[in-house]
Structures are given as C-alpha cells and as structure tokens.
XYZ file of C-alpha atoms in Angstrom:
625
model
C -154.910 96.639 145.052
C -153.369 98.488 147.995
C -150.228 97.548 149.848
C -152.096 95.955 152.812
C -154.140 93.668 150.551
C -151.024 92.629 148.670
C -149.339 91.588 151.907
C -152.259 89.367 152.945
C -152.230 87.295 149.700
C -150.076 84.151 149.774
C -146.960 84.254 147.610
C -147.176 82.447 144.284
C -145.159 79.237 144.106
C -143.037 78.393 141.079
C -144.315 75.447 139.021
C -142.891 72.128 140.235
C -139.879 71.011 138.235
C -139.726 67.496 136.754
C -137.430 65.077 138.501
C -134.695 63.889 136.156
C -135.035 60.291 134.986
C -132.709 57.733 136.567
C -129.420 57.540 134.767
C -129.929 53.982 133.519
C -133.167 55.137 131.800
C -131.521 57.905 129.838
C -131.714 57.271 126.081
C -128.019 56.554 125.526
C -127.762 54.062 128.359
C -131.156 52.609 127.561
C -130.001 51.731 124.042
C -126.860 50.182 125.518
C -128.296 47.771 128.068
C -131.825 46.975 126.860
C -130.715 44.954 123.758
C -128.193 43.111 125.904
C -130.746 42.127 128.548
C -133.356 41.250 125.918
C -130.872 39.071 123.991
C -129.855 37.221 127.167
C -133.534 36.660 128.017
C -134.286 35.275 124.545
C -131.213 33.019 124.632
C -132.154 31.715 128.076
C -135.705 31.055 126.884
C -134.491 29.254 123.753
C -131.868 26.977 125.274
C -134.146 24.448 127.033
C -136.084 24.131 123.774
C -133.081 22.956 121.730
C -133.854 19.397 120.647
C -130.248 18.224 120.581
C -131.143 14.543 121.173
C -133.091 14.433 117.918
C -130.499 16.021 115.629
C -130.895 15.348 111.927
C -128.744 15.935 108.884
C -128.148 19.607 109.737
C -126.912 19.143 113.276
C -128.168 21.844 115.603
C -129.017 24.286 112.827
C -132.638 23.121 112.577
C -132.824 22.274 116.289
C -132.215 25.823 117.502
C -135.571 27.593 117.984
C -136.273 30.950 116.382
C -135.677 32.681 119.716
C -132.037 31.579 119.637
C -131.425 33.195 116.252
C -133.372 36.282 117.342
C -131.118 36.579 120.404
C -127.984 36.561 118.226
C -129.462 39.144 115.837
C -130.502 41.380 118.719
C -127.062 41.002 120.261
C -125.510 42.169 116.982
C -127.795 45.207 116.834
C -126.988 46.121 120.419
C -123.270 45.798 119.736
C -123.545 48.183 116.781
C -125.309 50.737 119.013
C -122.769 50.314 121.813
C -119.952 50.713 119.293
C -120.924 54.346 118.743
C -119.972 55.103 122.371
C -116.895 52.882 122.423
C -114.556 55.854 122.785
C -116.138 57.035 126.040
C -117.645 53.772 127.320
C -115.601 50.829 125.955
C -117.029 48.501 128.595
C -120.347 48.274 126.732
C -118.943 46.698 123.538
C -116.754 44.567 125.833
C -119.882 43.280 127.591
C -121.445 42.469 124.222
C -118.308 40.585 123.113
C -118.340 38.488 126.281
C -122.043 37.774 125.836
C -121.505 36.805 122.195
C -118.816 34.328 123.228
C -121.142 32.684 125.736
C -124.116 32.737 123.371
C -122.167 31.067 120.561
C -120.117 28.500 122.483
C -122.110 27.675 125.645
C -125.065 25.622 124.276
C -123.150 22.301 124.239
C -121.712 22.981 127.696
C -125.138 23.747 129.162
C -127.159 21.099 127.331
C -125.049 18.048 126.616
C -124.907 15.109 128.980
C -121.693 13.872 127.363
C -118.404 15.237 126.077
C -118.661 17.263 122.868
C -116.240 15.999 120.209
C -115.919 12.246 120.813
C -112.183 12.429 120.099
C -111.792 14.824 123.033
C -112.328 11.871 125.354
C -108.800 10.717 124.530
C -107.503 13.823 126.316
C -109.484 12.718 129.339
C -107.940 9.252 128.983
C -104.391 10.679 129.063
C -105.180 12.771 132.142
C -106.720 9.768 133.879
C -103.657 7.685 133.061
C -101.377 10.393 134.426
C -103.352 10.687 137.661
C -103.582 6.925 138.038
C -99.964 5.956 137.423
C -98.218 9.236 138.172
C -95.837 8.832 135.258
C -95.508 9.368 131.528
C -93.790 7.198 128.968
C -92.395 9.556 126.329
C -90.635 6.743 124.461
C -93.561 4.343 124.567
C -94.828 2.997 121.254
C -98.457 4.084 121.468
C -101.160 3.848 118.877
C -101.735 6.681 116.426
C -101.088 10.186 117.655
C -101.092 9.209 121.334
C -97.310 9.325 121.146
C -97.572 13.085 120.547
C -99.605 13.480 123.715
C -97.115 11.666 125.897
C -94.060 13.312 124.352
C -95.598 16.778 124.826
C -97.326 16.294 128.225
C -97.409 19.837 129.615
C -101.093 20.442 128.947
C -102.124 17.133 130.486
C -100.047 17.748 133.586
C -101.790 21.095 134.070
C -105.212 19.567 133.428
C -104.488 16.816 135.943
C -103.684 19.495 138.494
C -107.023 21.176 137.754
C -108.863 17.879 138.232
C -107.267 17.476 141.648
C -107.783 21.143 142.563
C -111.490 21.066 141.663
C -111.992 17.737 143.397
C -113.802 16.166 140.426
C -113.591 12.634 139.058
C -112.103 13.541 135.682
C -111.565 16.342 133.186
C -114.782 15.284 131.418
C -116.712 17.219 134.081
C -115.501 20.598 132.792
C -114.282 19.691 129.303
C -117.260 21.251 127.479
C -116.674 24.591 129.219
C -113.169 25.000 127.806
C -114.204 27.118 124.767
C -115.754 29.711 127.075
C -112.833 29.699 129.524
C -110.184 29.908 126.799
C -112.201 32.562 124.949
C -112.418 34.742 128.058
C -108.682 34.382 128.696
C -107.906 35.157 125.071
C -110.000 38.323 124.891
C -107.682 40.628 126.912
C -104.697 39.287 124.959
C -106.378 40.262 121.693
C -107.258 43.685 123.085
C -103.630 44.208 124.107
C -102.421 43.279 120.615
C -104.962 45.480 118.855
C -104.374 48.468 121.156
C -100.709 48.310 120.166
C -101.678 49.460 116.689
C -104.835 51.537 117.142
C -106.325 53.929 119.674
C -109.821 53.570 118.233
C -111.852 51.424 120.630
C -114.462 50.883 117.907
C -111.836 49.175 115.779
C -110.544 47.124 118.717
C -113.905 45.689 119.742
C -115.037 45.131 116.162
C -111.860 43.114 115.587
C -112.577 41.053 118.728
C -116.166 40.521 117.530
C -115.008 39.389 114.074
C -112.374 37.101 115.609
C -115.072 35.313 117.589
C -117.351 34.932 114.577
C -114.482 33.714 112.390
C -113.089 31.300 114.994
C -115.146 28.302 113.855
C -112.145 25.963 113.529
C -113.026 24.064 116.712
C -109.532 24.113 118.225
C -110.615 25.992 121.342
C -111.809 22.921 123.222
C -109.837 21.384 126.103
C -106.812 20.413 124.053
C -103.062 21.027 123.793
C -103.687 23.252 120.763
C -106.190 25.481 122.557
C -103.878 25.935 125.553
C -100.722 26.464 123.465
C -102.538 28.946 121.197
C -103.343 31.127 124.204
C -99.693 31.062 125.296
C -98.518 31.759 121.746
C -100.621 34.913 121.429
C -99.567 35.999 124.929
C -95.900 35.837 123.878
C -96.645 37.792 120.695
C -98.538 40.446 122.688
C -95.614 40.968 125.076
C -93.138 41.184 122.207
C -95.236 43.747 120.344
C -95.606 45.919 123.452
C -92.193 45.635 125.108
C -89.543 44.701 122.538
C -89.368 47.868 120.424
C -85.775 48.746 119.543
C -84.600 52.306 120.296
C -84.619 54.643 117.313
C -86.585 52.234 115.119
C -89.939 54.037 115.061
C -88.905 56.993 112.952
C -91.869 59.067 111.771
C -94.274 56.547 113.260
C -93.831 58.294 116.596
C -95.973 61.037 115.054
C -99.048 59.325 113.655
C -100.645 62.485 112.267
C -99.461 61.717 108.748
C -100.846 58.172 108.948
C -104.336 56.876 109.512
C -105.908 58.834 112.399
C -106.867 55.578 114.113
C -103.298 54.297 114.273
C -101.500 54.318 117.607
C -98.016 55.575 118.264
C -95.282 52.973 118.505
C -94.823 51.753 122.115
C -91.878 53.198 124.047
C -88.526 51.626 123.126
C -86.687 49.289 125.457
C -82.957 48.993 126.019
C -80.819 45.891 125.679
C -81.031 45.101 129.395
C -84.810 45.475 129.444
C -85.199 43.173 126.450
C -82.901 40.632 128.105
C -85.167 40.684 131.149
C -88.125 40.290 128.798
C -86.534 37.204 127.245
C -86.042 35.734 130.736
C -89.701 36.419 131.541
C -90.954 34.892 128.269
C -88.705 31.818 128.391
C -91.024 29.897 130.795
C -94.021 30.681 128.562
C -92.106 29.496 125.493
C -91.072 26.356 127.377
C -94.721 25.729 128.316
C -95.681 26.018 124.638
C -93.007 23.470 123.709
C -94.045 21.122 126.500
C -97.688 21.160 125.382
C -97.864 21.009 121.596
C -95.640 20.018 118.703
C -96.833 22.480 116.024
C -97.343 25.700 117.995
C -93.599 26.176 118.729
C -93.002 26.121 114.975
C -95.712 28.754 114.497
C -94.160 30.843 117.276
C -90.697 30.681 115.725
C -91.912 31.652 112.243
C -93.906 34.532 113.784
C -90.855 35.809 115.687
C -88.793 35.454 112.514
C -91.359 37.524 110.610
C -91.050 40.256 113.248
C -87.271 40.373 112.776
C -87.924 41.518 109.202
C -88.972 44.896 110.653
C -86.497 47.340 112.163
C -88.873 47.820 115.050
C -88.686 44.223 116.334
C -85.325 42.951 115.098
C -84.598 40.837 118.186
C -82.479 37.901 117.146
C -81.851 36.927 120.755
C -85.490 36.103 121.481
C -85.789 34.186 118.196
C -82.661 32.193 119.051
C -83.970 31.341 122.531
C -87.324 30.195 121.115
C -85.624 28.073 118.427
C -83.168 26.515 120.904
C -85.946 25.607 123.360
C -87.918 24.019 120.513
C -84.946 22.004 119.260
C -83.966 20.955 122.773
C -87.433 19.561 123.423
C -87.748 17.916 120.002
C -84.403 16.161 120.387
C -85.073 14.905 123.912
C -88.677 14.378 125.078
C -90.141 14.531 121.575
C -87.333 12.748 119.772
C -89.262 9.631 118.572
C -92.083 11.516 116.870
C -89.755 14.324 115.732
C -87.526 11.874 113.856
C -90.592 10.142 112.432
C -91.909 13.479 111.148
C -88.562 14.321 109.568
C -88.757 11.020 107.730
C -92.065 12.027 106.128
C -90.863 15.435 104.903
C -89.348 13.922 101.774
C -92.817 12.897 100.602
C -94.697 16.044 101.694
C -92.195 18.832 100.982
C -93.424 21.115 98.235
C -96.759 19.328 97.671
C -98.953 22.395 98.083
C -102.179 20.777 96.903
C -101.773 17.758 99.152
C -100.632 19.774 102.186
C -103.538 22.217 101.962
C -106.253 19.551 101.876
C -108.929 19.625 104.569
C -108.996 16.273 106.325
C -107.030 13.090 105.841
C -109.392 10.914 103.832
C -112.624 11.277 101.876
C -114.830 14.229 101.073
C -117.644 15.503 103.280
C -120.970 13.864 102.512
C -124.476 14.593 103.712
C -126.427 17.885 103.849
C -125.001 19.101 107.166
C -121.308 18.286 106.581
C -121.461 19.568 103.006
C -123.051 22.835 104.162
C -120.434 23.146 106.900
C -117.624 22.592 104.401
C -119.008 25.225 102.041
C -119.490 27.665 104.918
C -115.888 27.069 106.011
C -114.584 28.054 102.597
C -116.861 31.082 102.337
C -115.851 32.272 105.811
C -112.166 32.093 104.906
C -112.807 33.989 101.680
C -114.961 36.612 103.425
C -112.376 37.354 106.119
C -109.576 37.384 103.539
C -111.566 39.726 101.263
C -112.275 42.162 104.099
C -108.652 42.109 105.225
C -107.537 42.617 101.630
C -109.870 45.586 101.304
C -108.175 47.178 104.323
C -104.794 46.806 102.616
C -106.149 49.033 99.854
C -108.391 51.422 101.803
C -106.383 51.897 105.010
C -102.802 51.947 103.759
C -101.721 54.271 106.553
C -103.048 51.939 109.221
C -101.511 48.960 107.437
C -98.148 50.673 107.535
C -98.519 51.344 111.248
C -99.642 47.742 111.866
C -97.156 46.108 109.503
C -95.757 43.808 112.257
C -99.231 42.369 112.839
C -99.639 41.793 109.106
C -96.331 39.916 108.961
C -97.264 37.766 111.963
C -100.544 36.864 110.253
C -98.827 35.870 107.010
C -95.931 34.031 108.658
C -97.676 30.598 108.975
C -98.652 30.455 105.282
C -95.307 29.015 104.020
C -95.862 25.932 106.209
C -98.138 24.648 103.437
C -94.909 23.854 101.613
C -93.604 21.636 104.404
C -96.291 19.251 105.676
C -100.038 18.578 105.757
C -100.079 17.900 109.537
C -102.474 15.011 109.139
C -104.826 17.006 106.935
C -105.129 19.849 109.435
C -102.483 22.305 108.215
C -105.139 24.347 106.396
C -107.102 24.857 109.616
C -104.009 25.618 111.699
C -102.664 28.221 109.266
C -106.074 29.900 109.253
C -106.240 29.818 113.054
C -102.821 31.395 113.578
C -103.415 34.047 110.944
C -106.877 34.914 112.274
C -105.991 37.559 114.925
C -104.349 39.804 112.339
C -106.938 39.021 109.675
C -109.740 39.998 112.077
C -108.014 43.297 112.841
C -107.638 44.274 109.195
C -111.137 43.049 108.373
C -112.436 45.352 111.103
C -110.329 48.184 109.691
C -112.116 47.800 106.356
C -115.486 48.138 108.083
C -114.830 50.784 110.754
C -113.674 54.058 109.168
C -111.263 56.359 110.914
C -112.803 58.856 113.312
C -110.987 61.695 111.562
C -109.448 62.330 108.172
C -105.770 62.500 107.343
C -104.352 65.685 105.973
C -105.207 66.382 102.382
C -108.262 64.130 102.323
C -111.544 65.272 100.872
C -113.604 65.619 103.996
C -117.116 65.523 102.438
C -116.220 62.365 100.545
C -114.736 60.838 103.677
C -117.814 61.704 105.704
C -120.135 60.099 103.164
C -117.974 56.975 103.004
C -117.844 56.802 106.795
C -121.624 57.103 107.093
C -122.133 54.440 104.419
C -119.773 52.064 106.218
C -121.275 52.517 109.677
C -124.882 52.351 108.501
C -124.565 49.692 105.803
C -121.393 47.697 105.317
C -120.575 47.031 108.980
C -124.005 45.652 110.018
C -124.262 43.624 106.818
C -120.763 42.150 107.244
C -121.356 41.187 110.871
C -124.667 39.492 110.032
C -123.068 37.631 107.109
C -120.220 36.420 109.328
C -122.736 35.338 111.967
C -124.679 33.433 109.326
C -121.447 31.742 108.230
C -120.316 30.854 111.741
C -123.415 28.850 112.654
C -123.157 26.153 109.933
C -119.365 26.152 110.198
C -119.485 25.439 113.925
C -122.753 23.524 114.345
C -123.441 22.014 110.905
C -121.641 18.752 111.752
C -122.923 18.602 115.328
C -124.517 15.213 114.781
C -120.959 13.832 114.716
C -120.058 15.614 117.927
C -122.831 14.581 120.327
C -122.735 11.075 121.776
C -125.570 9.583 123.853
C -124.337 8.429 127.291
C -125.579 4.896 126.570
C -123.061 4.607 123.731
C -120.262 5.781 125.996
C -121.270 3.188 128.584
C -121.289 0.440 125.919
C -117.752 1.280 124.792
C -116.481 1.518 128.361
C -117.912 -1.905 129.225
C -116.431 -3.458 126.115
C -112.914 -2.146 126.720
C -113.058 -2.979 130.427
C -113.969 -6.538 129.403
C -110.915 -6.867 127.143
C -107.886 -8.535 128.768
C -104.506 -6.892 129.032
C -102.771 -6.830 125.646
C -105.975 -7.174 123.650
C -106.511 -5.332 120.357
C -109.489 -2.994 119.914
C -110.685 -2.534 116.325
C -112.983 0.242 115.114
C -113.586 2.115 111.890
C -112.237 5.379 113.307
C -110.988 6.766 116.588
C -113.704 9.432 116.643
C -116.045 7.798 119.127
C -116.365 8.189 122.902
C -113.876 6.409 125.166
C -112.040 5.128 122.093
C -108.740 5.196 123.971
C -109.970 4.086 127.357
C -107.189 1.950 128.936
C -104.922 2.904 126.041
C -101.888 1.855 128.072
C -103.196 -1.724 128.383
C -104.815 -2.450 125.009
C -103.859 -1.748 121.405
C -105.954 -0.050 118.759
C -106.483 -0.403 115.039
C -108.788 2.133 113.373
C -109.038 0.246 110.123
C -111.154 2.687 108.051
C -108.900 5.714 108.486
C -107.564 5.431 104.956
C -108.500 6.521 101.455
C -111.998 5.691 100.226
C -110.903 3.279 97.435
C -109.043 1.160 99.992
C -112.124 1.046 102.216
C -114.312 0.030 99.290
C -111.989 -2.934 98.659
C -112.069 -3.749 102.362
C -115.889 -3.906 102.330
C -115.808 -6.733 99.794
C -114.703 -9.102 102.586
C -114.247 -7.129 105.831
C -113.946 -10.231 108.025
C -110.996 -11.576 106.060
C -109.391 -8.121 105.845
C -109.503 -7.725 109.622
C -108.459 -11.306 110.314
C -105.390 -10.865 108.110
C -104.403 -7.745 110.050
C -104.784 -9.198 113.549
C -101.483 -10.641 114.829
C -101.676 -14.402 115.566
C -102.613 -15.206 119.139
C -104.043 -11.725 119.812
C -107.347 -11.373 121.623
C -109.263 -8.867 119.474
C -112.591 -7.061 119.764
C -114.434 -5.018 117.148
C -116.501 -2.083 118.438
C -118.924 -0.485 115.978
C -121.026 2.415 117.275
C -123.560 4.965 116.097
C -121.011 7.789 116.314
C -118.586 5.879 114.097
C -121.347 5.407 111.540
C -122.172 9.128 111.464
C -118.526 10.184 111.373
C -117.451 7.671 108.705
C -120.359 8.705 106.483
C -120.021 12.444 107.053
C -116.253 12.507 106.489
C -116.524 10.281 103.433
C -114.475 7.420 104.866
C -117.050 4.865 103.741
C -119.451 4.905 100.789
C -123.199 5.397 101.442
C -124.490 2.396 103.354
C -120.951 1.145 103.852
C -121.114 1.065 107.642
C -124.315 -1.017 107.606
C -122.693 -3.403 105.115
C -119.636 -3.680 107.332
C -121.725 -4.467 110.394
C -123.874 -7.051 108.597
C -120.934 -8.917 107.078
C -118.909 -8.983 110.277
C -121.907 -10.184 112.271
C -122.612 -12.932 109.741
C -118.986 -14.076 109.638
C -118.001 -17.135 111.739
C -114.754 -15.292 112.520
C -116.553 -12.803 114.761
C -119.038 -13.532 117.516
C -121.433 -11.014 119.061
C -120.521 -10.118 122.650
C -123.052 -7.331 123.188
C -125.559 -5.640 120.922
C -127.236 -2.347 121.652
C -129.241 0.214 119.654
C -126.152 2.452 119.820
C -123.616 -0.167 118.770
C -122.329 -3.718 118.706
C -119.279 -5.462 120.182
C -117.774 -8.459 118.367
C -115.079 -10.890 119.524
C -112.560 -12.296 117.072
C -112.789 -16.110 116.919
C -110.005 -17.353 114.649
C -110.646 -20.657 112.931
C -108.590 -23.573 114.257
C -106.989 -26.242 112.088
C -109.783 -28.655 112.954
C -112.436 -26.205 111.830
C -110.942 -25.687 108.380
C -112.177 -27.835 105.520
C-alpha cells in the first residue's frame, strides 16, 4: 500500500467503551438498598392481611402472614450486609435500625381502631381531666395508682399541650404511635452513649439493633415511664460525654493497649464547666421527677454508681439530683411517698417476693405462657451474651466500665420493693442499654488485634463470629421478641364496641357512684375518675378470688358502702386479662357473670356481646324474710 492509498482510507475508530453503571446499581450499594426496599415491600404487603380482629390464644403470632416474618428475616440479612460497610457508610445500618423499629412496633398503630393496652386509656383520662378542669389535685384521695399520676403530673401536662397543639380531641388519637416516636428519639441518645466507649460503628449499630429486639417490656407506650426513661438516658449521655474529671483518664487516653474498638476518654472538663453542666441538666432532672416516681430513684443510683469511678466522681451532680427528688417527694408527692415508706418494712429484703413478675396469679393459656417463657429466655440470652463479653473483651469492658456500672446499678432495688410486681421489668429496662452494648461486643469482634495477640487465631475467630454467631444471635433474639411482645396481644386489643359500652355505662352513673370490675385493665376503666369511685375486686391473690366466687354477689354487697349507687361492669377484655394473668381460675369469669346476673342484688342495665352492665339493688327491710 502506497502513501496516497493510505491517506484515502478512513481512520480506524477505537472500540466503544462501556458506560459505567449508575452508582446505585453498583454491587456494594445494590446489596445495601435492595434488601431494605424488598423488606419494606413485603411488610407493606403483609400488614393489611393481619387478621387482628380474629386473634386466638397466640395473639398476633398466628395472625401475621408469612410475608411479615419474611420481611423481618430479610431486614436482618440486609442489616448484616450493611454492617460490613458501617465504618465508611454508617447511615445504611442506621436506616435498617429505623426500619426495624417501625416494622416491629408499627402494626398496632397502623391497624388497630382502638387504643393498644386497655390500661393506657387511663392516661388519656388524666389528660382529658387536666384539659377539662385546668387543675390537678395532688392531695386528692384517688383510686388505686391514680394518685401517682396526679402527684407526678409533668408527663400529662406535656401530653395535654400536644393535644392542644395538634388540634385533636384527645391523646387517644396518637397514643398508639408513641413506641415509634419514643424509639426514634431514643436512638440518637443510645448512639451518643455507645460512641463514648467505642469508635467501631459496627458495634454501635449492632448494640442499637439488639436493644430494639430486647426491648419487649412494653414500657415505651405513651406513659410517664416511657417519657421519663428517655430523659433519664439523656442525662446519663450528657454526664458520660461532658463530666470527665481532669487527670482521671490515665492510660485510657491511649487506647492502643486496650481493645482496638474502644474509644478514647472524652476531653476533661473543669469545675466551672461541670457547674454549668449541672445547671443545664437540672431542668431535665426536674422533668424526670415531675413525671415519674421510680425513674428519679434509678437516676440517682446510676449517678451514684458513676461516682465509684475516678472518671465521673461528681458528687455535686448526685447531690442536686437527690435534693430535687427529695424536694418533690416531700411536697407534691408527699401522700404516696409516705405511703410507700410505710410498706418498706414488709418488702425490705424479700428478694423472692420483690422479683416476682406481676402482682397476682401465674400466666395461663398458650399465648401468655409462651410470652412468659420467651421473656425469661430473652433476659437469659442478653445476660449470657453480655457475660461472654466480660470474658472475651476485657479491654473493652475496662474502657466501658462506667456503662457497666450504670447497667448494674438498678439491681439492688430488688432488695427494697416489688413496685407492684413490676420491679423485675423495670430493673431489666434500665439495665438494657449497657447489656445491649456488651452483648453486641460479644458478637462483633474488634477490627484489629491488640498487641501480643495471635493474629491467625484472631482472624479465624472474627470470621466465625461475623459469619455464624452474629446472624444466629440476631435471628434468635428476633424469634424471642415476637412472642414476648405480641404473644399476649389478645389482652391488648379492644373492639370499639366494648369501649362504647363502658363509656355509656360510666356516663350513666351519677356523681359519687361506685364502679366495680374484676380488674382495671379494660378500656375507659377510669373514665370520669374524678366523679366516680372504683373497686377492682379481683386484683388479689388467686385463693382469695376462688373464695369470692363461691358467693360473688354477697362478697360485693358486703364491700359496697351503705347508700352508695354501684354498677358492675364485666367485659370481654376483663375476661381475657383475668384468665391470662391467672387472677381467676379457668371458667371463673363466666361463673362470676352467671351468679351476679342470677342474683336479686344485681339487675341487668345493658347486655352486649362484649360485656354486661349490672346495677346494685340492695335488699330493703321489707324484702328480707
């Protein structure tokens, strides 16, 4: 080919290059968002198919379709994949944690046409009373634990403000959404606490994930405890981050000799800075004391536990917290405080009695029994994982010793009181943030190895943990959460027709009347609580209730003050609750209803498939033989 011919030929073009795939389709990102989207789609598909109105012995466990369980499993798998990139993209495991919270806690909020937890309606009653009358009566002699609500009214005042701000009729409109709202508010507080002791984002988000799975206690609904718990952890987070004493860290400033995942101690603060911190925290501590009677005690014992370390030996903050608690207890809360002190003689030191779960009988029925067993197994599983971390991650435990002390601080309260049969649940709840952190530490190995460690052995152990123990543990905890949280759901859902029946009955009662029911765990139980009295006559030990069933009409008549207009309200929810909690023997509620209906002392006012209302008709002298 000559030069002229070469010039006339067109130049050869390079082969076209492939256009790079969009970023969101790259393998790493694809594995991050596809499981999340697929899990949300499955959950959304499953929710309308939940037959909550036809719940049986197992609550929602056998009402959830397979797609719901598949969504949770897929969400867990996606979280494990996202966890591998937590160091460079921590927002992905954060998105999975938020989605898990919604997936676990939102079904009742989305589905139910009534308030979940019938006893939660009493919180709505207090808020309604506050909005209606504009005043509280802290020294009023109210039935049952209503005195606690009116002597610690901070939460109800805030909730009343929210009702007015949202322009809704009552707190019942948004009550079922409280677990999601409180969970979202709590998540950054937990992250702040965990980041104080570790720089490993994998460990942080795994701890948050475990906390959510282990938080089955049911105290995160719209309640004083749920609100005060958020404030309590917020105070602890600020103290851990901003109350470090100068010169107290020692070698912990250099974490190279400890667990590689441990974080350096936060910068120290001077006396003036800590004084400012106390001034900033004082309103939060006051809000805790104004809202709940037990949480201030938990806060004080937690702050005391921190003073046992050189790092957080701040007696001033502890003194302020204790003085605020005593000031409130001796003024606004004085009646109930003195009453509680009077019971300490009987409860002090009775460990077995104080650690019981519930105030009366034992759980009965397939669903409640399964839930009770799952509760115990969940506590043991979290405790075992946290205990394993104490052995396997001793360096991290040393770095996070303050968190360990805060978690153990509530345990001695078993010696003092049973808190109406709920001390076991409250101690578990307040120790859970630290327990979740150490449980995660047992499952998520350090990214590096400390000096002197056998690296091949460490690598094999790390691979075994990430590929085996961590997925298995998360699936086991998920399997334990579902019966713990939803196994007794039949007690928690109330048909609107039952609520309407109770409301009509109490509205019909004149001022000063007495409302009788087996238990206070039914909807609108404390409607008009400021105008009528209440007697929940089956909230006692099972043997006493068995004697009562021999002649329930006479038992109730003997307990009704002379001249009192009294009504007995027996509902479906009371039946389920009394049976499930073991307050009455099998068939006891039906026996009670039959004998009261047949008695001439009680006349039927209204009868409905969901309940019956009876009016007390005392025999006159002329009627007696």
